[in-house]
Short mmCIF file of C-alpha atoms in Angstrom, two decimals:
data_model
loop_
_atom_site.label_atom_id
_atom_site.label_comp_id
_atom_site.label_asym_id
_atom_site.label_seq_id
_atom_site.Cartn_x
_atom_site.Cartn_y
_atom_site.Cartn_z
CA UNK A 24 1.81 -5.05 4.45
CA UNK A 25 5.35 -3.05 4.13
CA UNK A 26 4.22 0.29 1.38
CA UNK A 27 1.33 0.15 3.99
CA UNK A 28 -0.66 3.69 3.00
CA UNK A 29 -2.59 4.77 0.04
CA UNK A 30 -4.99 6.69 -0.91
CA UNK A 31 -7.24 7.63 -3.37
CA UNK A 32 -6.06 11.62 -3.96
CA UNK A 33 -9.00 12.55 -5.60
CA UNK A 34 -10.55 15.72 -5.70
CA UNK A 35 -13.76 17.56 -6.99
CA UNK A 36 -13.51 18.28 -10.60
CA UNK A 37 -16.30 20.07 -12.65
CA UNK A 38 -19.03 17.52 -14.09
CA UNK A 39 -19.12 19.64 -17.63
CA UNK A 40 -15.56 18.54 -17.99
CA UNK A 41 -15.25 15.10 -17.27
CA UNK A 42 -18.26 14.23 -19.89
CA UNK A 43 -16.44 15.94 -22.33
CA UNK A 44 -15.58 13.27 -26.09
CA UNK A 45 -12.13 12.01 -27.11
CA UNK A 46 -10.68 13.28 -30.23
CA UNK A 47 -7.57 11.05 -32.24
CA UNK A 48 -4.96 12.03 -29.80
CA UNK A 49 -2.37 14.65 -30.87
CA UNK A 50 1.13 12.86 -31.40
CA UNK A 51 3.83 12.97 -28.72
CA UNK A 52 6.40 15.16 -28.86
CA UNK A 53 8.56 12.31 -27.86
CA UNK A 54 6.99 8.44 -27.92
CA UNK A 55 9.77 6.73 -26.30
CA UNK A 56 8.98 9.07 -23.20
CA UNK A 57 5.65 7.54 -21.51
CA UNK A 58 3.50 10.25 -19.21
CA UNK A 59 1.93 9.41 -16.36
CA UNK A 60 -0.84 10.56 -13.55
CA UNK A 61 0.60 11.04 -10.11
CA UNK A 62 -2.48 12.62 -7.76
CA UNK A 63 -0.11 13.52 -4.37
CA UNK A 64 4.02 14.74 -4.06
CA UNK A 65 5.53 11.42 -2.34
CA UNK A 66 7.56 12.91 0.45
CA UNK A 67 10.41 10.75 0.23
CA UNK A 68 12.50 8.75 -2.40
CA UNK A 69 14.43 6.53 0.10
CA UNK A 70 13.24 3.64 -0.18
CA UNK A 71 13.72 2.66 3.71
CA UNK A 72 11.86 5.63 5.61
CA UNK A 73 8.97 5.68 2.41
CA UNK A 74 6.19 4.76 3.42
CA UNK A 75 3.72 5.97 -0.04
CA UNK A 76 2.12 4.08 -2.21
CA UNK A 77 3.43 7.30 -4.79
CA UNK A 78 7.28 6.60 -3.79
CA UNK A 79 6.85 2.89 -4.35
CA UNK A 80 5.65 3.04 -7.53
CA UNK A 81 8.89 5.24 -8.73
CA UNK A 82 11.69 3.24 -6.05
CA UNK A 83 10.98 0.16 -7.47
CA UNK A 84 11.59 1.71 -11.38
CA UNK A 85 15.57 3.73 -8.95
CA UNK A 86 15.76 1.08 -7.03
CA UNK A 87 16.45 -3.23 -6.88
CA UNK A 88 16.66 -5.76 -4.30
CA UNK A 89 18.21 -9.61 -3.99
CA UNK A 90 15.32 -11.34 -5.35
CA UNK A 91 11.80 -10.10 -7.00
CA UNK A 92 8.89 -11.70 -7.76
CA UNK A 93 7.82 -13.36 -10.86
CA UNK A 94 4.47 -11.16 -12.91
CA UNK A 95 2.45 -13.79 -12.89
CA UNK A 96 3.40 -17.11 -10.17
CA UNK A 97 5.12 -14.37 -7.97
CA UNK A 98 7.24 -16.82 -7.71
CA UNK A 99 11.26 -15.46 -5.84
CA UNK A 100 13.49 -15.06 -8.84
CA UNK A 101 16.71 -13.53 -8.49
CA UNK A 102 17.36 -9.72 -8.96
CA UNK A 103 20.76 -8.07 -7.97
CA UNK A 104 21.08 -11.76 -6.62
CA UNK A 105 22.72 -14.74 -9.46
CA UNK A 106 22.22 -17.88 -6.14
CA UNK A 107 21.90 -17.89 -2.80
CA UNK A 108 21.73 -20.86 0.09
CA UNK A 109 18.96 -22.09 2.28
CA UNK A 110 20.79 -23.75 5.46
CA UNK A 111 19.11 -27.41 5.86
CA UNK A 112 17.67 -26.29 9.29
CA UNK A 113 16.24 -22.41 7.55
CA UNK A 114 18.39 -19.44 9.58
CA UNK A 115 20.83 -19.05 7.17
CA UNK A 116 20.64 -17.29 4.58
CA UNK A 117 22.81 -16.58 2.07
CA UNK A 118 23.15 -14.44 -1.06
CA UNK A 119 25.88 -14.72 -4.58
CA UNK A 120 25.28 -11.55 -5.89
CA UNK A 121 25.78 -10.34 -9.55
CA UNK A 122 28.94 -9.00 -10.21
CA UNK A 123 30.05 -5.94 -12.20
CA UNK A 124 26.42 -3.45 -11.52
CA UNK A 125 27.04 -0.21 -10.88
CA UNK A 126 24.56 2.31 -9.10
CA UNK A 127 24.28 5.15 -10.99
CA UNK A 128 26.97 7.10 -10.29
CA UNK A 129 29.56 4.61 -11.73
CA UNK A 130 30.21 3.12 -8.75
CA UNK A 131 30.05 -0.95 -8.16
CA UNK A 132 27.40 -2.55 -6.03
CA UNK A 133 28.29 -4.69 -3.76
CA UNK A 134 27.83 -7.14 -0.55
CA UNK A 135 28.81 -3.64 2.08
CA UNK A 136 25.73 -1.81 0.44
CA UNK A 137 24.07 -4.66 1.22
CA UNK A 138 24.69 -5.28 4.98
CA UNK A 139 24.75 -1.43 5.34
CA UNK A 140 21.29 -1.13 4.29
CA UNK A 141 20.43 -2.91 6.59
CA UNK A 142 22.04 -1.96 9.77
CA UNK A 143 19.97 1.32 8.55
CA UNK A 144 17.03 -0.64 9.25
CA UNK A 145 17.03 -1.69 12.22
CA UNK A 146 19.29 2.02 13.99
CA UNK A 147 17.05 3.22 16.14
CA UNK A 148 17.57 7.20 14.57
CA UNK A 149 16.05 5.75 11.03
CA UNK A 150 12.15 6.03 10.45
CA UNK A 151 11.26 3.50 9.63
CA UNK A 152 9.21 1.00 11.77
CA UNK A 153 7.35 -0.54 9.80
CA UNK A 154 10.30 -2.07 7.79
CA UNK A 155 11.43 -3.75 11.29
CA UNK A 156 8.65 -5.92 12.01
CA UNK A 157 10.16 -7.98 9.30
CA UNK A 158 13.83 -8.34 10.48
CA UNK A 159 13.61 -8.43 14.36
CA UNK A 160 14.34 -12.39 14.03
CA UNK A 161 18.05 -12.11 12.14
CA UNK A 162 20.40 -12.51 14.84
CA UNK A 163 23.27 -11.01 11.75
CA UNK A 164 24.13 -9.51 8.77
CA UNK A 165 27.01 -9.61 8.08
CA UNK A 166 29.34 -10.14 4.30
CA UNK A 167 30.72 -12.61 3.38
CA UNK A 168 33.42 -11.56 0.72
CA UNK A 169 32.97 -8.14 -1.97
CA UNK A 170 29.50 -10.84 -4.14
CA UNK A 171 28.67 -12.66 -1.00
CA UNK A 172 26.09 -11.84 2.10
CA UNK A 173 24.44 -13.75 4.82
CA UNK A 174 21.65 -13.30 7.38
CA UNK A 175 21.75 -15.48 9.60
CA UNK A 176 18.26 -15.97 11.64
CA UNK A 177 17.23 -17.06 15.52
CA UNK A 178 14.93 -18.77 14.61
CA UNK A 179 12.59 -19.53 11.68
CA UNK A 180 10.36 -16.84 9.65
CA UNK A 181 8.34 -18.52 5.68
CA UNK A 182 8.77 -15.29 4.72
CA UNK A 183 12.06 -14.98 5.66
CA UNK A 184 13.78 -15.74 1.87
CA UNK A 185 11.10 -13.05 -0.07
CA UNK A 186 11.67 -10.61 3.10
CA UNK A 187 15.32 -10.63 3.37
CA UNK A 188 16.50 -11.33 -0.09
CA UNK A 189 13.63 -8.54 -0.69
CA UNK A 190 14.96 -5.61 1.53
CA UNK A 191 15.04 -2.29 0.45
CA UNK A 192 19.26 -2.02 -0.97
CA UNK A 193 20.40 1.82 -1.08
CA UNK A 194 24.41 2.71 -1.47
CA UNK A 195 26.78 2.89 0.79
CA UNK A 196 28.84 5.08 -0.35
CA UNK A 197 26.40 7.77 -0.86
CA UNK A 198 24.27 7.49 2.13
CA UNK A 199 26.99 7.36 5.02
CA UNK A 200 28.91 11.02 4.95
CA UNK A 201 27.93 11.95 8.49
CA UNK A 202 24.84 13.68 7.65
CA UNK A 203 21.29 11.69 9.24
CA UNK A 204 20.10 9.49 7.47
CA UNK A 205 16.41 10.43 7.75
CA UNK A 206 16.99 14.13 5.86
CA UNK A 207 20.35 13.56 3.89
CA UNK A 208 20.12 15.60 0.78
CA UNK A 209 19.93 12.06 -1.41
CA UNK A 210 16.11 11.22 0.22
CA UNK A 211 14.99 13.50 -2.59
CA UNK A 212 17.64 12.20 -5.93
CA UNK A 213 17.62 8.77 -5.26
CA UNK A 214 21.52 6.90 -7.07
CA UNK A 215 20.46 2.87 -7.64
CA UNK A 216 21.22 -0.28 -10.30
CA UNK A 217 17.78 -0.68 -11.97
CA UNK A 218 16.28 0.54 -15.07
CA UNK A 219 15.56 4.43 -14.18
CA UNK A 220 18.04 7.35 -13.59
CA UNK A 221 16.19 9.66 -11.17
CA UNK A 222 16.01 13.06 -13.59
CA UNK A 223 14.92 15.11 -12.13
CA UNK A 224 12.17 16.98 -9.54
CA UNK A 225 10.23 20.00 -10.72
CA UNK A 226 8.01 20.37 -6.29
CA UNK A 227 3.80 20.22 -7.32
CA UNK A 228 4.64 19.37 -10.77
CA UNK A 229 7.41 16.51 -12.08
CA UNK A 230 8.96 14.06 -11.15
CA UNK A 231 11.61 12.08 -14.31
CA UNK A 232 12.84 8.70 -14.93
CA UNK A 233 15.18 8.80 -18.04
CA UNK A 234 16.73 5.60 -19.17
CA UNK A 235 19.91 4.05 -17.90
CA UNK A 236 21.89 2.88 -20.34
CA UNK A 237 24.16 1.03 -18.28
CA UNK A 238 21.90 -0.80 -16.59
CA UNK A 239 22.61 -4.81 -15.98
CA UNK A 240 19.46 -6.36 -17.43
CA UNK A 241 17.55 -6.06 -20.61
CA UNK A 242 17.08 -1.93 -20.67
CA UNK A 243 12.95 -1.39 -21.55
CA UNK A 244 12.07 0.36 -25.12
CA UNK A 245 10.59 3.73 -22.30
CA UNK A 246 13.43 6.06 -22.16
CA UNK A 247 12.17 8.28 -19.84
CA UNK A 248 9.39 8.18 -17.42
CA UNK A 249 7.71 11.63 -16.68
CA UNK A 250 4.79 11.61 -13.35
CA UNK A 251 2.88 14.32 -14.03
CA UNK A 252 2.04 15.63 -10.40
CA UNK A 253 -1.76 16.38 -10.86
CA UNK A 254 -3.85 16.59 -8.00
CA UNK A 255 -7.69 16.83 -9.30
CA UNK A 256 -8.55 13.17 -11.46
CA UNK A 257 -10.79 15.53 -13.51
CA UNK A 258 -7.55 17.69 -15.07
CA UNK A 259 -5.59 14.42 -14.90
CA UNK A 260 -8.46 13.04 -17.48
CA UNK A 261 -8.82 16.01 -19.40
CA UNK A 262 -4.93 15.26 -20.44
CA UNK A 263 -4.85 12.55 -20.93
CA UNK A 264 -8.02 12.41 -23.19
CA UNK A 265 -5.73 15.31 -24.35
CA UNK A 266 -2.65 12.32 -25.38
CA UNK A 267 -0.39 14.67 -22.52
CA UNK A 268 -0.76 11.63 -20.69
CA UNK A 269 -0.09 8.52 -21.38
CA UNK A 270 -1.43 6.66 -18.60
CA UNK A 271 -3.31 6.66 -15.60
CA UNK A 272 -5.48 4.97 -12.33
CA UNK A 273 -9.50 5.76 -13.35
CA UNK A 274 -12.13 6.70 -10.06
CA UNK A 275 -14.58 3.93 -11.38
CA UNK A 276 -16.98 6.95 -11.71
CA UNK A 277 -15.09 8.14 -14.84
CA UNK A 278 -14.30 4.17 -15.94
CA UNK A 279 -17.89 3.71 -15.97
CA UNK A 280 -19.77 6.85 -17.40
CA UNK A 281 -16.53 9.14 -18.69
CA UNK A 282 -14.62 6.68 -21.04
CA UNK A 283 -16.36 4.32 -22.91
CA UNK A 284 -17.06 5.88 -26.09
CA UNK A 285 -15.87 4.20 -29.28
CA UNK A 286 -12.91 7.23 -29.67
CA UNK A 287 -11.66 6.89 -26.08
CA UNK A 288 -10.83 2.62 -26.38
CA UNK A 289 -9.37 3.35 -29.89
CA UNK A 290 -6.88 5.29 -28.08
CA UNK A 291 -6.61 3.28 -24.81
CA UNK A 292 -6.77 0.26 -23.48
CA UNK A 293 -9.06 -0.16 -20.19
CA UNK A 294 -7.50 -2.38 -17.48
CA UNK A 295 -9.16 -3.70 -14.24
CA UNK A 296 -7.24 -6.29 -12.16
CA UNK A 297 -7.52 -6.98 -8.59
CA UNK A 298 -4.97 -6.58 -6.06
CA UNK A 299 -3.89 -8.19 -2.08
CA UNK A 300 -5.15 -4.13 -1.03
CA UNK A 301 -8.30 -2.89 1.62
CA UNK A 302 -9.72 -0.40 2.13
CA UNK A 303 -11.24 0.85 5.72
CA UNK A 304 -12.46 2.78 8.97
CA UNK A 305 -10.74 2.38 12.15
CA UNK A 306 -11.51 2.54 15.79
CA UNK A 307 -9.14 4.30 17.86
CA UNK A 308 -9.21 2.64 20.19
CA UNK A 309 -7.31 4.79 22.84
CA UNK A 310 -10.43 6.93 22.77
CA UNK A 311 -13.25 5.94 25.52
CA UNK A 312 -15.65 5.42 22.12
CA UNK A 313 -14.54 3.03 20.25
CA UNK A 314 -12.61 0.60 23.70
CA UNK A 315 -15.52 -1.44 23.46
CA UNK A 316 -16.48 -3.75 21.60
CA UNK A 317 -20.05 -3.45 21.59
CA UNK A 318 -19.22 0.03 20.27
CA UNK A 319 -17.39 -0.99 17.33
CA UNK A 320 -19.50 -3.71 16.02
CA UNK A 321 -22.53 -1.10 16.35
CA UNK A 322 -21.01 0.91 14.34
CA UNK A 323 -20.48 -1.19 11.78
CA UNK A 324 -24.60 -2.09 11.87
CA UNK A 325 -24.61 1.65 11.99
CA UNK A 326 -23.16 2.03 7.96
CA UNK A 327 -25.35 0.67 4.77
CA UNK A 328 -21.30 -0.57 2.69
CA UNK A 329 -23.67 -2.49 0.38
CA UNK A 330 -25.74 0.69 0.10
CA UNK A 331 -22.57 3.21 -0.78
CA UNK A 332 -20.75 1.29 -3.09
CA UNK A 333 -23.37 0.72 -4.80
CA UNK A 334 -24.11 4.37 -4.48
CA UNK A 335 -21.00 5.46 -4.22
CA UNK A 336 -18.22 2.60 -6.24
CA UNK A 337 -20.85 2.35 -9.16
CA UNK A 338 -20.50 -1.58 -8.16
CA UNK A 339 -16.78 -2.24 -9.18
CA UNK A 340 -16.10 -4.06 -5.65
CA UNK A 341 -16.79 -6.58 -3.31
CA UNK A 342 -16.77 -6.44 0.88
CA UNK A 343 -13.85 -7.61 2.92
CA UNK A 344 -14.44 -8.44 6.74
CA UNK A 345 -10.79 -9.08 6.75
CA UNK A 346 -7.09 -7.53 5.55
CA UNK A 347 -5.89 -10.84 3.77
CA UNK A 348 -6.55 -11.28 -0.30
CA UNK A 349 -9.94 -11.75 -0.44
CA UNK A 350 -9.20 -14.72 -3.59
CA UNK A 351 -5.61 -16.48 -0.87
CA UNK A 352 -6.37 -19.23 0.57
CA UNK A 353 -5.28 -17.14 4.26
CA UNK A 354 -9.49 -15.22 3.99
CA UNK A 355 -12.06 -17.37 4.59
CA UNK A 356 -14.61 -16.37 2.65
CA UNK A 357 -17.41 -19.23 5.32
CA UNK A 358 -17.50 -15.45 7.75
CA UNK A 359 -19.46 -12.87 6.65
CA UNK A 360 -19.71 -9.52 6.46
CA UNK A 361 -22.17 -7.71 9.44
CA UNK A 362 -25.35 -6.94 7.66
CA UNK A 363 -27.21 -3.12 8.40
CA UNK A 364 -28.82 -3.17 10.85
CA UNK A 365 -29.33 0.03 12.76
CA UNK A 366 -31.53 -1.54 15.21
CA UNK A 367 -29.25 -3.95 16.90
CA UNK A 368 -27.06 -1.02 16.36
CA UNK A 369 -28.80 0.23 18.80
CA UNK A 370 -29.37 -2.25 21.39
CA UNK A 371 -25.39 -2.90 21.34
CA UNK A 372 -25.16 1.07 22.17
CA UNK A 373 -27.44 0.45 25.43
CA UNK A 374 -25.07 -2.43 26.87
CA UNK A 375 -22.33 -0.57 26.13
CA UNK A 376 -23.61 2.24 28.22
CA UNK A 377 -25.15 4.38 25.73
CA UNK A 378 -28.36 6.29 25.78
CA UNK A 379 -29.15 9.27 25.76
CA UNK A 380 -30.27 10.67 29.42
CA UNK A 381 -30.71 14.49 28.71
CA UNK A 382 -32.94 14.28 25.72
CA UNK A 383 -31.34 15.92 23.79
CA UNK A 384 -30.67 13.29 21.09
CA UNK A 385 -27.25 12.47 21.20
CA UNK A 386 -26.31 9.59 23.44
CA UNK A 387 -24.12 10.14 26.51
CA UNK A 388 -22.79 8.11 29.01
CA UNK A 389 -21.37 8.93 32.98
CA UNK A 390 -21.98 12.25 31.54
CA UNK A 391 -19.80 12.37 28.09
CA UNK A 392 -21.65 13.43 25.36
CA UNK A 393 -20.11 10.88 22.10
CA UNK A 394 -19.61 13.55 20.06
CA UNK A 395 -16.50 11.76 17.53
CA UNK A 396 -14.29 13.68 15.02
CA UNK A 397 -14.03 11.88 12.00
CA UNK A 398 -10.31 12.24 10.21
CA UNK A 399 -10.11 12.17 6.40
CA UNK A 400 -7.79 13.30 3.80
CA UNK A 401 -9.14 17.09 2.04
CA UNK A 402 -8.02 15.33 -1.78
CA UNK A 403 -9.92 12.17 -0.75
CA UNK A 404 -13.88 12.49 -3.17
CA UNK A 405 -14.37 8.89 -2.00
CA UNK A 406 -13.49 9.51 1.53
CA UNK A 407 -15.09 12.89 0.90
CA UNK A 408 -18.18 11.42 -0.04
CA UNK A 409 -18.18 8.44 2.53
CA UNK A 410 -18.16 11.53 5.33
CA UNK A 411 -20.94 12.92 5.55
CA UNK A 412 -23.49 8.94 4.19
CA UNK A 413 -21.97 8.44 7.39
CA UNK A 414 -22.56 11.42 9.69
CA UNK A 415 -26.50 11.06 8.88
CA UNK A 416 -26.95 7.66 9.58
CA UNK A 417 -24.97 8.30 12.59
CA UNK A 418 -26.37 11.07 13.91
CA UNK A 419 -30.17 8.89 13.24
CA UNK A 420 -28.64 6.45 16.11
CA UNK A 421 -27.77 9.56 18.49
CA UNK A 422 -24.29 10.12 17.62
CA UNK A 423 -21.88 13.14 16.55
CA UNK A 424 -20.07 13.13 13.72
CA UNK A 425 -17.53 15.55 13.09
CA UNK A 426 -15.41 15.68 10.29
CA UNK A 427 -11.86 16.79 10.39
CA UNK A 428 -9.77 17.46 6.50
CA UNK A 429 -6.72 17.76 6.49
CA UNK A 430 -4.49 18.33 3.49
CA UNK A 431 -2.44 14.43 3.04
CA UNK A 432 1.16 15.64 4.60
CA UNK A 433 -0.42 16.95 7.66
CA UNK A 434 -3.16 13.77 7.22
CA UNK A 435 -0.62 10.46 6.91
CA UNK A 436 1.04 12.57 9.97
CA UNK A 437 -1.96 12.93 12.46
CA UNK A 438 -2.38 9.03 12.22
CA UNK A 439 1.20 7.82 13.14
CA UNK A 440 0.72 10.37 15.93
CA UNK A 441 -1.92 8.87 15.89
CA UNK A 442 -4.34 12.08 16.89
CA UNK A 443 -7.66 10.98 15.31
CA UNK A 444 -10.87 9.53 17.19
CA UNK A 445 -11.59 8.13 14.36
CA UNK A 446 -10.22 7.06 9.85
CA UNK A 447 -10.55 6.02 6.59
CA UNK A 448 -7.85 4.40 5.18
CA UNK A 449 -5.40 1.67 3.13
CA UNK A 450 -4.05 -1.32 3.36
CA UNK A 451 -2.25 -3.16 -0.36
CA UNK A 452 0.51 -6.08 0.34
CA UNK A 453 2.13 -5.38 -3.72
CA UNK A 454 3.67 -9.89 -2.50
CA UNK A 455 0.32 -11.04 -1.55
CA UNK A 456 2.47 -11.50 1.92
CA UNK A 457 0.14 -12.63 4.49
CA UNK A 458 1.71 -11.61 7.41
CA UNK A 459 -0.58 -9.68 9.20
CA UNK A 460 2.98 -8.41 11.92
CA UNK A 461 3.11 -4.90 10.69
CA UNK A 462 -0.16 -3.79 11.20
CA UNK A 463 -1.64 -5.50 13.84
CA UNK A 464 -0.11 -6.98 16.61
CA UNK A 465 0.41 -5.71 19.79
CA UNK A 466 4.00 -4.00 19.44
CA UNK A 467 2.51 -1.79 16.82
CA UNK A 468 1.25 -0.08 18.85
CA UNK A 469 3.46 2.13 19.50
CA UNK A 470 5.78 3.40 16.65
CA UNK A 471 4.45 0.76 13.85
CA UNK A 472 1.55 0.37 11.59
CA UNK A 473 -1.09 -0.65 14.48
CA UNK A 474 -2.31 3.59 14.62
CA UNK A 475 -5.13 1.92 16.75
CA UNK A 476 -4.59 -0.36 19.17
CA UNK A 477 -5.55 -3.77 18.18
CA UNK A 478 -4.91 -5.65 21.56
CA UNK A 479 -5.20 -9.78 21.91
CA UNK A 480 -3.55 -11.12 23.59
CA UNK A 481 -4.34 -15.16 20.69
CA UNK A 482 -4.55 -13.24 17.65
CA UNK A 483 -0.76 -11.46 18.47
CA UNK A 484 0.46 -15.71 18.71
CA UNK A 485 -1.16 -16.95 16.01
CA UNK A 486 0.73 -14.00 14.59
CA UNK A 487 4.36 -14.91 16.66
CA UNK A 488 3.24 -18.78 15.16
CA UNK A 489 1.90 -18.11 12.44
CA UNK A 490 5.68 -16.55 11.19
CA UNK A 491 6.72 -19.58 11.45
CA UNK A 492 5.23 -22.74 10.28
CA UNK A 493 5.58 -23.86 6.80
CA UNK A 494 2.96 -26.13 6.38
CA UNK A 495 0.51 -23.97 4.27
CA UNK A 496 -2.77 -25.62 4.98
CA UNK A 497 -1.77 -25.34 9.16
CA UNK A 498 -0.93 -21.78 8.64
CA UNK A 499 -3.50 -21.30 6.98
CA UNK A 500 -6.11 -22.23 9.48
CA UNK A 501 -4.08 -19.59 11.86
CA UNK A 502 -5.06 -16.95 10.50
CA UNK A 503 -8.83 -17.70 9.53
CA UNK A 504 -8.76 -17.93 13.21
CA UNK A 505 -6.99 -14.48 13.69
CA UNK A 506 -9.55 -13.40 10.67
CA UNK A 507 -12.40 -14.44 12.83
CA UNK A 508 -10.34 -12.33 16.06
CA UNK A 509 -10.85 -9.60 13.60
CA UNK A 510 -13.84 -10.07 12.35
CA UNK A 511 -15.50 -10.29 16.11
CA UNK A 512 -13.82 -8.13 17.58
CA UNK A 513 -14.53 -4.97 14.67
CA UNK A 514 -10.49 -2.85 15.31
CA UNK A 515 -11.70 -2.23 11.60
CA UNK A 516 -15.15 -1.25 9.80
CA UNK A 517 -13.61 -3.19 6.52
CA UNK A 518 -15.08 -2.02 3.81
CA UNK A 519 -14.30 -2.88 0.09
CA UNK A 520 -11.76 -4.47 -2.23
CA UNK A 521 -11.49 -2.50 -5.15
CA UNK A 522 -9.89 -3.42 -8.09
CA UNK A 523 -7.68 -1.46 -9.88
CA UNK A 524 -8.95 0.61 -12.82
CA UNK A 525 -6.02 1.23 -15.82
CA UNK A 526 -6.26 2.67 -18.20
CA UNK A 527 -2.86 2.83 -21.24
CA UNK A 528 -2.89 4.93 -24.04
CA UNK A 529 -2.75 2.87 -27.50
CA UNK A 530 0.35 3.54 -28.58
CA UNK A 531 1.81 0.90 -26.34
CA UNK A 532 2.09 -2.46 -27.22
CA UNK A 533 2.55 -5.56 -25.65
CA UNK A 534 -0.27 -4.70 -22.64
CA UNK A 535 -0.21 -7.23 -20.37
CA UNK A 536 -1.73 -7.44 -16.95
CA UNK A 537 -0.77 -9.84 -14.62
CA UNK A 538 -0.86 -11.24 -11.48
CA UNK A 539 0.72 -8.52 -10.61
CA UNK A 540 -0.17 -5.80 -12.12
CA UNK A 541 1.23 -4.38 -14.59
CA UNK A 542 4.97 -3.83 -15.72
CA UNK A 543 5.70 -0.87 -18.44
CA UNK A 544 9.53 -2.74 -18.71
CA UNK A 545 7.70 -4.38 -21.09
CA UNK A 546 5.69 -3.25 -22.68
CA UNK A 547 6.92 -2.01 -26.52
CA UNK A 548 6.67 1.24 -28.28
CA UNK A 549 4.27 1.82 -31.43
CA UNK A 550 5.78 4.69 -33.42
CA UNK A 551 3.56 4.40 -36.79
CA UNK A 552 1.10 6.95 -34.89
#
């Protein structure tokens, strides 16, 4: 689940604006520029240290890897590598690089860049714990010659090809200058091999990309991409309707109530599709409140997920019970969501020792009140409304919940430092990898992505063993058992998998929804409007 943290980046907007009509779009100043809404600013554009979905969306157009996934089949296909060889024991992966590929500054891409990037990922000084977990079993990454590189594994890993082949690659000649990799100046001025070049970053306003005219592959028709940084979705929607934006993700209320007119649909495609992602409430098990499994299960029983889905999200998503893609093999659909059952919740809390001993209406145990902080991003309207509902429902059960809101950068810092009692976030798995190590293995509690401190010996064994199981049927059985453990332990209250709700201007054609999502590199530009 690399690049896992995702955020709604939603703020309250003026409702009167949202219900406006949609006039005929004004002709764009430059029909070959794609204007994309981005709800928050990425922290960095270094593909090795970046963790947020915003950076990923931009970096995938600037940087490339040795292999990629086919948008329709998800099969592994060549990108910067023209071919590869895998030893019979699956411990050696040799990649033969395309020749003549240039970084955007004109320097040729070679095996030195691959080896250098691997060394940075494994460097303990480099802030990329989310990546390191996928390369722990690599013994060496060695240059064979200028256009060949070889990875050697200490033990087989069923996702080895996609991870060593999909490793982020940065230019050695740019970063190997003696300065700190984490704060390097090119983290805000990336140099890549991809179809687009970095075109500028106006902080708080726009990040621009321009077409790479020396690109080794097929050049897109779109010549420029402007990521417009707009925190208020209501404002972004009005800009979309005026033709100032060409593409954005909609909130559920906008999809259902504010973009259904005939004129809107004459001007825009509305595409709804599911990817591998889910939202959750995480209970920090380093806190005394949530160490007990009975308490975590009680919290889940107190949450009316169906009502929240229907009320806040217009019923567009599906309640999930585990971390895997809900339509994939690893997800065990026989496990049903825990029901909304306040009576059972009170019983579990009492069994765990939480009762109202002093009659003040708040549960207590050993003289301590059940009063905790729910930490959320101040930019997420869903999280804010969810928090209000939870606060009221928990109070009925004698639990006091205080809502702590922080702007995105501070919020993420608190999550990464484990400075929270409970929180609401989400994970995405853009390549449908199904490897839970990064989020759930106990080794990732300190420094990794196991932010809530989940620790289970059987789960660890399953995660480790499944990595070496190449038989799909056997691996699925392991993951079903792992799913069952999470369902019973409730380290998260799993909430929903929500469809992507994407709007694209009809001044582009060939806008196709693939299994992997949309790819604007294949879009055609209409110039007859």
